CSV table of C-alpha atoms and ligand atoms in Angstrom, one decimal:
chain,number,residue,atom,x,y,z
A,1,UNK,CA,0.0,0.0,-0.1
A,2,UNK,CA,2.4,2.8,-1.6
A,3,UNK,CA,1.5,6.4,-1.5
A,4,UNK,CA,1.3,7.5,-5.1
A,5,UNK,CA,1.1,11.0,-6.1
A,6,UNK,CA,1.0,12.3,-9.4
A,7,UNK,CA,3.0,15.7,-10.3
A,8,UNK,CA,0.1,18.0,-9.0
A,9,UNK,CA,0.5,16.5,-6.0
A,10,UNK,CA,-2.8,14.7,-6.2
A,11,UNK,CA,-3.3,11.3,-4.8
A,12,UNK,CA,-3.3,8.4,-7.9
A,13,UNK,CA,-6.3,5.9,-7.7
A,14,UNK,CA,-6.1,3.5,-5.4
A,15,UNK,CA,-6.2,-0.2,-5.9
A,16,UNK,CA,-6.5,-2.7,-3.2
A,17,UNK,CA,-5.6,-6.8,-3.1
A,18,UNK,CA,-8.3,-7.9,-1.0
A,19,UNK,CA,-9.1,-11.7,-0.7
A,20,UNK,CA,-13.3,-11.6,-1.0
A,21,UNK,CA,-15.6,-12.4,-3.9
A,22,UNK,CA,-16.2,-9.6,-5.7
A,23,UNK,CA,-20.0,-9.3,-6.3
A,24,UNK,CA,-22.1,-5.6,-7.3
A,25,UNK,CA,-23.8,-5.4,-3.5
A,26,UNK,CA,-21.3,-7.4,-2.0
A,27,UNK,CA,-19.1,-6.0,0.8
A,28,UNK,CA,-16.0,-6.3,1.5
A,29,UNK,CA,-13.9,-6.4,5.1
A,30,UNK,CA,-10.5,-4.6,4.7
A,31,UNK,CA,-7.4,-5.9,7.2
A,32,UNK,CA,-6.8,-3.2,9.9
A,33,UNK,CA,-3.7,-2.6,7.7
A,34,UNK,CA,-6.1,-1.5,4.6
A,35,UNK,CA,-8.7,0.4,7.0
A,36,UNK,CA,-5.7,2.1,8.5
A,37,UNK,CA,-4.4,2.8,4.8
A,38,UNK,CA,-7.2,4.3,3.6
A,39,UNK,CA,-8.4,6.5,6.8
A,40,UNK,CA,-5.3,7.9,7.5
A,41,UNK,CA,-2.7,7.8,4.5
A,42,UNK,CA,-5.6,8.9,1.5
A,43,UNK,CA,-7.6,10.2,4.0
A,44,UNK,CA,-10.9,8.4,2.5
A,45,UNK,CA,-14.6,9.2,3.9
A,46,UNK,CA,-16.9,7.0,3.7
A,47,UNK,CA,-18.7,7.1,-0.2
A,48,UNK,CA,-14.9,7.5,-1.3
A,49,UNK,CA,-14.2,5.3,-4.5
A,50,UNK,CA,-11.2,3.3,-4.8
A,51,UNK,CA,-10.9,-0.2,-6.9
A,52,UNK,CA,-10.3,-3.4,-5.8
A,53,UNK,CA,-9.1,-7.0,-7.4
A,54,UNK,CA,-8.8,-10.6,-6.0
A,55,UNK,CA,-7.3,-12.0,-8.6
A,56,UNK,CA,-10.4,-13.9,-9.8
A,57,UNK,CA,-13.5,-11.7,-10.5
A,58,UNK,CA,-11.8,-8.6,-12.5
A,59,UNK,CA,-11.3,-5.4,-10.9
A,60,UNK,CA,-14.3,-3.7,-9.3
A,61,UNK,CA,-15.0,-0.2,-8.0
A,62,UNK,CA,-15.7,0.4,-4.5
A,63,UNK,CA,-16.7,2.8,-2.2
A,64,UNK,CA,-15.6,3.4,1.6
A,65,UNK,CA,-18.5,2.3,3.7
A,66,UNK,CA,-19.6,4.3,6.8
A,67,UNK,CA,-17.9,1.8,9.0
A,68,UNK,CA,-14.6,2.5,8.0
A,69,UNK,CA,-13.9,-1.5,7.8
A,70,UNK,CA,-16.1,-2.0,4.9
A,71,UNK,CA,-16.5,-1.4,1.4
A,72,UNK,CA,-19.3,-1.4,-0.5
A,73,UNK,CA,-18.4,-3.4,-4.2
A,74,UNK,CA,-20.3,-1.5,-6.7
A,75,UNK,CA,-19.4,-2.0,-10.5
A,76,UNK,CA,-17.3,-3.9,-12.6
A,77,UNK,CA,-14.5,-1.8,-14.0
A,78,UNK,CA,-12.5,-5.0,-16.0
A,79,UNK,CA,-13.2,-8.6,-16.3
A,80,UNK,CA,-10.7,-11.1,-14.9
A,81,UNK,CA,-7.9,-11.7,-17.7
A,82,UNK,CA,-5.7,-15.2,-17.6
A,83,UNK,CA,-2.7,-14.2,-16.8
A,84,UNK,CA,0.3,-16.9,-17.9
A,85,UNK,CA,3.3,-15.4,-17.1
A,86,UNK,CA,6.1,-17.7,-16.8
A,87,UNK,CA,7.1,-18.7,-13.2
A,88,UNK,CA,10.6,-17.3,-12.0
A,89,UNK,CA,13.2,-19.9,-9.9
A,90,UNK,CA,15.7,-17.4,-8.5
A,91,UNK,CA,17.4,-17.5,-5.2
A,92,UNK,CA,16.8,-15.4,-3.1
A,93,UNK,CA,19.1,-12.4,-2.7
A,94,UNK,CA,19.9,-9.9,0.5
A,95,UNK,CA,17.1,-7.6,1.6
A,96,UNK,CA,16.7,-4.3,-1.3
A,97,UNK,CA,17.9,-6.2,-4.0
A,98,UNK,CA,15.4,-9.6,-3.4
A,99,UNK,CA,12.3,-6.2,-2.5
A,100,UNK,CA,13.4,-5.3,-6.1
A,101,UNK,CA,13.6,-8.7,-7.9
A,102,UNK,CA,10.3,-9.5,-6.6
A,103,UNK,CA,8.8,-5.9,-7.6
A,104,UNK,CA,9.8,-5.6,-10.7
A,105,UNK,CA,9.5,-9.1,-11.6
A,106,UNK,CA,5.4,-8.5,-10.9
A,107,UNK,CA,5.5,-5.8,-12.8
A,108,UNK,CA,7.2,-7.3,-16.0
A,109,UNK,CA,4.2,-10.3,-15.4
A,110,UNK,CA,5.8,-12.9,-13.8
A,111,UNK,CA,3.1,-15.5,-13.0
A,112,UNK,CA,4.6,-17.4,-9.8
A,113,UNK,CA,7.5,-17.2,-7.9
A,114,UNK,CA,9.9,-20.1,-6.9
A,115,UNK,CA,12.4,-19.2,-4.5
A,116,UNK,CA,15.4,-22.0,-4.8
A,117,UNK,CA,18.8,-22.4,-2.7
A,118,UNK,CA,21.7,-23.4,-4.7
A,119,UNK,CA,25.2,-24.0,-3.9
A,120,UNK,CA,26.7,-20.8,-4.2
A,121,UNK,CA,23.5,-19.1,-2.7
A,122,UNK,CA,24.5,-16.6,0.0
A,123,UNK,CA,21.0,-16.2,1.5
A,124,UNK,CA,19.2,-19.8,2.7
A,125,UNK,CA,16.4,-18.3,3.9
A,126,UNK,CA,13.1,-16.4,2.6
A,127,UNK,CA,10.3,-14.1,4.5
A,128,UNK,CA,7.3,-15.5,3.1
A,129,UNK,CA,4.7,-13.2,4.4
A,130,UNK,CA,6.9,-10.4,3.4
A,131,UNK,CA,7.5,-11.4,-0.1
A,132,UNK,CA,3.9,-12.0,-0.5
A,133,UNK,CA,3.0,-8.7,0.5
A,134,UNK,CA,5.6,-6.8,-1.8
A,135,UNK,CA,4.4,-8.7,-4.8
A,136,UNK,CA,0.4,-7.7,-3.4
A,137,UNK,CA,2.1,-3.9,-3.2
A,138,UNK,CA,3.7,-4.2,-6.5
A,139,UNK,CA,0.4,-5.8,-8.3
A,140,UNK,CA,-1.6,-3.1,-7.1
A,141,UNK,CA,0.8,-0.6,-8.1
A,142,UNK,CA,1.0,-1.2,-11.4
A,143,UNK,CA,-2.7,-2.9,-12.0
A,144,UNK,CA,-2.1,-6.3,-12.6
A,145,UNK,CA,-5.4,-8.1,-12.1
A,146,UNK,CA,-3.9,-10.8,-9.4
A,147,UNK,CA,-0.6,-11.5,-7.2
A,148,UNK,CA,1.3,-14.2,-8.7
A,149,UNK,CA,1.6,-17.2,-6.6
A,150,UNK,CA,4.6,-17.4,-4.2
A,151,UNK,CA,6.0,-20.8,-3.3
A,152,UNK,CA,8.2,-21.9,-0.4
A,153,UNK,CA,12.0,-21.9,-0.8
A,154,UNK,CA,13.1,-25.6,-2.0
A,155,UNK,CA,16.6,-27.1,-2.9
A,156,UNK,CA,17.3,-25.9,-7.4
A,157,UNK,CA,17.4,-29.8,-7.0
A,158,UNK,CA,13.9,-30.5,-5.5
A,159,UNK,CA,12.2,-28.0,-7.7
A,160,UNK,CA,14.0,-29.7,-10.6
A,161,UNK,CA,12.8,-33.5,-9.4
A,162,UNK,CA,9.4,-31.7,-9.0
A,163,UNK,CA,9.1,-30.4,-12.4
A,164,UNK,CA,5.5,-30.3,-14.0
A,165,UNK,CA,5.3,-32.5,-17.1
A,166,UNK,CA,5.7,-30.4,-20.5
A,167,UNK,CA,7.1,-27.2,-18.9
A,168,UNK,CA,9.8,-25.3,-20.5
A,169,UNK,CA,12.7,-23.9,-19.0
A,170,UNK,CA,14.5,-20.7,-20.3
A,171,UNK,CA,18.0,-21.0,-18.3
A,172,UNK,CA,19.7,-18.0,-18.0
A,173,UNK,CA,23.4,-19.3,-18.0
A,174,UNK,CA,26.2,-16.6,-17.6
A,175,UNK,CA,28.9,-18.7,-19.0
A,176,UNK,CA,27.1,-18.2,-22.5
A,177,UNK,CA,24.6,-19.6,-24.6
A,178,UNK,CA,22.9,-18.2,-28.0
A,179,UNK,CA,21.2,-14.9,-27.1
A,180,UNK,CA,18.1,-14.9,-25.6
A,181,UNK,CA,15.7,-13.5,-28.0
A,182,UNK,CA,16.8,-15.4,-30.7
A,183,UNK,CA,16.5,-18.7,-29.2
A,184,UNK,CA,13.0,-18.3,-28.3
A,185,UNK,CA,11.6,-17.1,-31.8
A,186,UNK,CA,10.6,-20.2,-32.1
A,187,UNK,CA,9.4,-21.3,-28.9
A,188,UNK,CA,6.0,-21.9,-28.3
A,189,UNK,CA,3.6,-18.9,-26.2
A,190,UNK,CA,1.3,-21.7,-26.0
A,191,UNK,CA,3.5,-23.6,-23.5
A,192,UNK,CA,4.4,-23.8,-19.6
A,193,UNK,CA,7.3,-21.7,-19.3
A,194,UNK,CA,9.9,-20.8,-15.8
A,195,UNK,CA,12.7,-19.1,-15.8
A,196,UNK,CA,16.0,-19.5,-14.1
A,197,UNK,CA,18.1,-17.3,-12.5
A,198,UNK,CA,21.2,-18.2,-10.2
A,199,UNK,CA,23.0,-16.8,-7.3
A,200,UNK,CA,25.2,-13.5,-7.1
A,201,UNK,CA,27.8,-16.4,-7.2
A,202,UNK,CA,26.3,-18.1,-10.1
A,203,UNK,CA,25.6,-22.1,-11.2
A,204,UNK,CA,28.2,-24.6,-9.7
A,205,UNK,CA,29.3,-26.9,-12.1
A,206,UNK,CA,27.2,-29.7,-11.1
A,207,UNK,CA,24.3,-27.3,-11.3
A,208,UNK,CA,24.8,-26.6,-14.8
A,209,UNK,CA,25.7,-29.7,-15.6
A,210,UNK,CA,22.4,-31.5,-14.0
A,211,UNK,CA,20.1,-28.1,-15.5
A,212,UNK,CA,21.4,-28.6,-19.4
A,213,UNK,CA,20.8,-32.3,-19.2
A,214,UNK,CA,17.5,-31.9,-18.7
A,215,UNK,CA,15.4,-32.0,-22.1
A,216,UNK,CA,13.0,-29.0,-21.3
A,217,UNK,CA,16.5,-26.7,-21.4
A,218,UNK,CA,16.3,-24.1,-23.4
A,219,UNK,CA,19.8,-22.3,-22.4
A,220,UNK,CA,20.4,-18.9,-23.4
A,221,UNK,CA,22.5,-15.3,-22.5
A,222,UNK,CA,21.1,-12.1,-21.7
A,223,UNK,CA,24.5,-10.5,-23.4
A,224,UNK,CA,28.1,-10.4,-23.0
A,225,UNK,CA,28.0,-8.6,-19.5
A,226,UNK,CA,27.6,-10.4,-16.3
A,227,UNK,CA,24.2,-9.0,-14.7
A,228,UNK,CA,23.5,-8.9,-11.2
A,229,UNK,CA,20.8,-11.3,-10.4
A,230,UNK,CA,18.0,-9.1,-10.2
A,231,UNK,CA,18.6,-7.1,-13.5
A,232,UNK,CA,19.5,-10.4,-15.3
A,233,UNK,CA,15.9,-11.3,-13.6
A,234,UNK,CA,14.2,-8.4,-15.3
A,235,UNK,CA,16.0,-8.9,-18.5
A,236,UNK,CA,14.8,-12.5,-18.4
A,237,UNK,CA,11.1,-11.6,-18.2
A,238,UNK,CA,11.3,-8.5,-19.9
A,239,UNK,CA,12.8,-10.7,-23.3
A,240,UNK,CA,10.9,-13.6,-22.6
A,241,UNK,CA,7.7,-11.7,-22.7
A,242,UNK,CA,9.0,-10.1,-25.6
A,243,UNK,CA,9.4,-13.2,-27.9
A,244,UNK,CA,6.8,-15.1,-26.4
A,245,UNK,CA,4.0,-12.4,-23.9
A,246,UNK,CA,2.0,-9.7,-23.8
A,247,UNK,CA,4.8,-7.6,-25.1
A,248,UNK,CA,4.8,-9.0,-28.2
A,249,UNK,CA,4.4,-6.8,-31.4
A,250,UNK,CA,0.8,-6.2,-32.2
A,251,UNK,CA,0.1,-7.7,-28.9
A,252,UNK,CA,0.3,-4.9,-26.2
A,253,UNK,CA,-2.7,-5.1,-23.9
A,254,UNK,CA,-3.7,-1.0,-23.0
A,255,UNK,CA,-4.0,0.1,-19.5
A,256,UNK,CA,-7.1,1.3,-19.2
B,301,SAH,N1,29.4,-14.6,-10.2
B,301,SAH,C1,28.7,-15.4,-11.6
B,301,SAH,C2,27.2,-14.4,-11.8
B,301,SAH,C3,26.4,-13.9,-11.3
B,301,SAH,S1,24.8,-13.3,-12.0
B,301,SAH,C4,30.1,-15.2,-12.3
B,301,SAH,O1,30.8,-14.1,-12.4
B,301,SAH,O2,30.3,-15.8,-13.2
B,301,SAH,C5,23.2,-14.5,-11.3
B,301,SAH,C6,22.6,-15.3,-12.8
B,301,SAH,O3,22.4,-14.2,-13.5
B,301,SAH,C7,23.7,-15.9,-12.9
B,301,SAH,O4,23.5,-17.2,-12.2
B,301,SAH,C8,22.4,-16.3,-14.1
B,301,SAH,O5,21.5,-16.9,-14.5
B,301,SAH,C9,22.2,-14.8,-14.1
B,301,SAH,N2,23.1,-13.5,-15.4
B,301,SAH,C10,23.7,-12.8,-15.5
B,301,SAH,N3,24.5,-11.9,-16.0
B,301,SAH,C11,23.8,-13.3,-17.6
B,301,SAH,C12,24.4,-12.9,-18.8
B,301,SAH,N4,25.3,-12.6,-19.0
B,301,SAH,N5,23.6,-14.3,-19.6
B,301,SAH,C13,23.2,-15.0,-18.8
B,301,SAH,N6,22.6,-15.3,-18.1
B,301,SAH,C14,23.4,-14.1,-16.8
C-alpha cells in the first residue's frame, strides 16, 4: 500500500488487493492495515471510491462504507483475464535486492515466484509473508489483476525433481549460450514456461550440468556482460515477454 502521488500532488487512484469474492452490491471487510491506510494515509471519507481486485473476479469499483472497515462493491471495471507469465526460479538475494527483484518481476508479469536454494547462494531463507506483501503491493501499483503465487523455498534439485510435465525452462546461463531473443523465436508461446536465474555466486558446475541435461531446458545468454541477479531477472522476463508474452509486437494490451 504505497502512497502514490502524481506531479500535481494529487493522490493516484487507489487499488487494493482483497481476499473476498467480488460481486455487485457485496461487501468487503478490510484488514486493519488497509482500513488504516485508507483512513489515515489516503484520508478517505465514507462514499470515496477505489478499485479492488482479488485475482478471480476482475477489478471492481468499491466505495468506503460508513464503517471504515467495510467497502461496498459497486461495479466491475475490468473482467478477469488469464495471466500466463512464466514462473521465476531465483535464489533469494539480500534484502533490498530481493525486494527489487520481486517488485520488478511482478510488474513484468511473472506468473509465479519460486525461490530456490543453490550451492553458491548466500541467502538460505526468505520471509514469505513479507515477500507476499511486496508482491501484493507491486500488483496493486501496476494494475495487475492477480498477485503471482509465491511458493516456499526449496532446493533447486527439489524444484527440478518435482518439475511439472511439459514445462519449458529458459535457463539464464552466465557462461554463455545463444542470445535469448533468438533462442526464444521458435519457442511455443502456448507452453508452460519457467525462467531460472542463479545466485550472485552463479551456478556450480554440477548445477549447470544438471540443468543442461534436462530435455525442457533452453539455455540462453542475456548478453556479453555479467548482470546482477536482479537485473538478470528483469532482462529475462522482458525478453520472454517480448518473444512469447504480452510485449510481442501487436499484442500489447493497453491499460485503461
Ligand atoms: N558470479 C557469477 C555471476 C552470477 S550473476 C559470475 O561471475 O559468473 C547471477 C545470475 O544472473 C546468473 O547465475 C545467471 O542466471 C544470470 N546472468 C547474469 N548475467 C547473465 C548473462 N550475461 N547471461 C545469462 N545469464 C546471466
